[in-house]
Amino acid sequence: MSTKVALVIGAGPRIGRSTALAFSSRGYRVAIAARSFEDGKFNDEGHLQLRLDLSDPAAVQDAFVKVKKAFDTAPSVVVYNAGARTVLPPSSPLTAVNPSQAMQDMNVNVTSALIASKCAVEGFDTLPSEPASPKVFIFTGNKLNVMPLPQVLVFGMGKTAVAHMTENLHGVKEYKDKGYRFFYVDERTADGGVAGLDLDGEAGAKVCVELAEGKEGGQGWWYTFVKGEGYRKFE
């Protein structure tokens, strides 16, 4: 069996770290990418750290090259967990939009996500076609693609764009035929609200592993879930 590699982009202390640990516990070699890391070092948990500033989309491809060089194979699972969130006054958000900051935020939230998905598919194409080697790209999302919240206007625009991208990629016949899968993972409260600061890293990590292992049950590209319950469809 070939080496299984997972790449977690945006490896923060909650979802990112929990997801990395969850995949390593399932036998994956794991690379984690964040702006604050020391590049090329393995941490105490055995994860390859990559320094990656996602406000520069041109840097994304280099991260994938480093993963393949370190593990001698491309990642079969990529989790895009990065996000840039600038808070604006809800009564008049446009007056506070800074063009430079908005461009940086959109690079993190959308453009680098697009480039990461492109690099992931190029890597998938080099992997063996076998059931034991799932090829999955997961975006960690939220409800902002369907819910207005003007104080995080640019952040919500990013989630909307990524949801649109995921739905389209999930439906591409060539990718389906090759077994490539794309998901937008969206944790909710029990009443369907935004989990927000109550996001649970371990619950999100569990979902990511289950999706990678093909346990989603055919729910489609938009995977809404509740902690302790799993998938639940919300209108």
XYZ file of C-alpha atoms in Angstrom:
235
model
C 0.000 0.000 0.000
C 1.301 3.457 -0.884
C 2.035 6.114 1.731
C -1.007 8.208 2.614
C -0.344 11.926 3.035
C -2.655 14.658 4.315
C -1.958 18.373 3.997
C -3.732 20.750 6.382
C -3.557 24.364 5.220
C -4.323 26.826 7.975
C -3.216 24.706 10.913
C -4.513 26.706 13.848
C -4.898 25.433 17.428
C -8.462 24.137 17.071
C -9.650 22.642 13.789
C -6.250 22.612 12.106
C -4.316 20.891 14.881
C -7.167 18.499 15.684
C -7.455 17.538 12.020
C -3.731 16.925 11.703
C -3.763 14.689 14.773
C -6.836 12.816 13.541
C -5.234 11.966 10.209
C -1.920 10.947 11.748
C -3.828 8.608 14.079
C -5.246 6.962 10.946
C -1.798 6.245 9.532
C -1.314 9.346 7.391
C 1.904 11.281 7.119
C 0.831 14.843 7.777
C 2.042 18.258 6.652
C 0.663 21.416 8.234
C 0.948 24.901 6.759
C 0.635 28.277 8.440
C 2.258 31.680 8.249
C 3.845 31.363 11.721
C 5.653 28.037 11.248
C 9.355 27.445 10.868
C 9.624 26.014 7.387
C 10.644 22.413 6.871
C 10.750 21.349 10.522
C 8.904 18.382 12.019
C 7.099 19.202 15.249
C 6.863 16.992 18.332
C 3.767 15.317 16.878
C 5.663 14.240 13.757
C 3.975 16.721 11.428
C 5.957 18.521 8.743
C 5.602 22.279 9.256
C 5.488 24.574 6.246
C 5.622 28.330 6.406
C 2.923 29.606 4.066
C 1.556 33.116 3.725
C -1.761 32.652 1.922
C -2.081 36.344 1.144
C 0.441 35.469 -1.583
C -1.290 32.860 -3.805
C 1.935 32.308 -5.737
C 3.403 30.641 -2.626
C 0.809 27.859 -2.565
C 2.331 25.702 -5.298
C 5.685 25.702 -3.541
C 4.055 24.225 -0.430
C 2.760 21.268 -2.463
C 6.210 20.782 -3.984
C 7.726 20.638 -0.487
C 5.182 18.052 0.657
C 5.946 15.779 -2.280
C 9.683 16.181 -1.756
C 9.410 15.326 1.951
C 7.146 12.291 1.580
C 7.942 11.212 -1.989
C 4.266 11.447 -2.900
C 1.573 14.060 -3.321
C -1.095 14.473 -0.626
C -4.245 12.448 -1.207
C -6.190 14.561 1.298
C -6.034 18.358 1.460
C -7.929 20.357 4.071
C -8.153 24.109 3.439
C -8.834 25.584 6.857
C -7.469 29.096 6.334
C -9.476 32.269 6.663
C -8.965 36.026 6.944
C -11.684 37.879 8.852
C -11.728 41.674 8.991
C -14.536 43.136 11.111
C -16.402 46.156 9.700
C -19.065 48.423 11.224
C -22.399 46.679 10.521
C -24.256 49.960 9.991
C -21.993 51.052 7.125
C -19.474 48.345 6.189
C -18.379 49.833 2.880
C -17.120 53.040 4.453
C -14.531 51.037 6.371
C -13.359 48.756 3.557
C -9.636 49.155 2.986
C -8.837 48.099 -0.600
C -5.441 46.659 0.270
C -6.769 44.692 3.231
C -9.751 43.466 1.234
C -7.434 42.162 -1.489
C -5.293 40.362 1.087
C -8.374 38.832 2.699
C -9.734 37.647 -0.641
C -6.363 36.127 -1.498
C -6.479 34.069 1.700
C -10.172 33.206 1.501
C -10.572 32.594 -2.235
C -7.588 32.879 -4.560
C -5.197 30.719 -2.557
C -8.019 28.207 -2.028
C -8.474 28.032 -5.797
C -4.751 27.514 -6.377
C -4.613 24.893 -3.619
C -7.438 22.939 -5.241
C -5.634 23.130 -8.591
C -2.401 21.847 -7.032
C -4.286 19.123 -5.177
C -5.867 17.772 -8.370
C -2.534 17.864 -10.164
C -1.180 15.770 -7.298
C -4.165 13.410 -7.341
C -3.386 12.699 -10.977
C -0.006 11.270 -9.942
C -1.408 8.910 -7.290
C -2.309 5.262 -7.820
C -5.922 4.454 -8.599
C -6.837 2.297 -5.640
C -9.712 2.356 -3.127
C -7.259 2.609 -0.232
C -6.002 5.937 -1.572
C -8.890 8.429 -1.319
C -8.454 11.724 -3.111
C -10.336 14.428 -1.255
C -10.260 18.205 -0.948
C -12.104 19.695 2.039
C -12.849 23.360 2.626
C -13.840 24.340 6.154
C -16.767 26.689 5.700
C -19.651 28.117 7.674
C -23.164 29.456 7.136
C -22.035 32.782 5.665
C -22.571 31.576 2.117
C -26.334 31.765 2.805
C -26.552 34.212 5.725
C -26.063 37.994 5.628
C -23.667 39.397 8.231
C -22.435 42.800 7.055
C -19.770 43.214 9.738
C -17.790 40.409 8.102
C -18.766 41.295 4.532
C -15.480 40.335 2.861
C -15.135 37.139 4.891
C -18.669 36.133 3.884
C -17.904 36.904 0.247
C -14.982 34.508 0.519
C -17.080 31.699 1.985
C -19.704 32.230 -0.710
C -17.090 32.025 -3.450
C -15.522 28.874 -1.988
C -18.945 27.225 -1.607
C -19.630 28.034 -5.276
C -16.276 26.576 -6.248
C -16.846 23.416 -4.208
C -20.263 22.772 -5.702
C -18.860 23.144 -9.199
C -15.804 20.963 -8.604
C -17.929 18.293 -6.933
C -20.044 18.108 -10.070
C -17.260 17.834 -12.664
C -17.718 14.463 -14.364
C -14.027 13.878 -15.035
C -13.214 14.338 -11.354
C -16.082 12.085 -10.292
C -14.952 9.392 -12.694
C -11.479 9.511 -11.155
C -12.857 9.376 -7.614
C -11.863 12.925 -6.695
C -14.217 14.435 -4.115
C -14.733 17.979 -2.876
C -16.549 19.074 0.278
C -17.584 22.269 2.044
C -17.760 21.402 5.747
C -20.072 23.597 7.816
C -20.524 23.092 11.581
C -23.848 24.339 12.975
C -25.552 24.626 16.318
C -28.456 22.265 16.964
C -30.940 24.911 15.776
C -29.016 25.496 12.535
C -27.184 28.624 13.639
C -23.546 29.519 13.066
C -21.217 27.647 15.408
C -18.917 30.681 15.398
C -16.458 30.776 18.279
C -17.951 27.531 19.603
C -16.542 25.536 16.694
C -15.309 22.213 18.000
C -11.938 21.167 16.619
C -12.267 17.488 17.408
C -15.777 17.279 15.939
C -14.594 18.973 12.762
C -11.569 16.692 12.554
C -13.765 13.618 12.921
C -15.915 14.789 10.009
C -12.862 15.429 7.820
C -11.540 11.906 8.439
C -14.938 10.356 7.772
C -15.263 12.271 4.503
C -11.780 11.177 3.459
C -12.684 7.573 4.227
C -15.873 7.732 2.188
C -18.320 7.655 5.095
C -20.359 10.699 4.074
C -23.266 8.603 2.836
C -23.886 10.511 -0.371
C -25.024 13.792 1.199
C -23.266 15.831 -1.479
C -20.735 18.625 -1.512
C -22.157 20.725 1.357
C -21.674 18.795 4.579
C -23.502 20.494 7.448
C -23.103 18.822 10.815
C -23.802 19.214 14.517
C -21.287 18.256 17.193
C -22.106 14.880 18.686
C -24.682 14.122 16.017
C -22.938 14.208 12.667
C -24.532 15.168 9.391
C -27.808 17.069 9.482
C -29.412 18.769 6.532
C -30.543 22.354 7.067
C -32.770 24.296 4.728
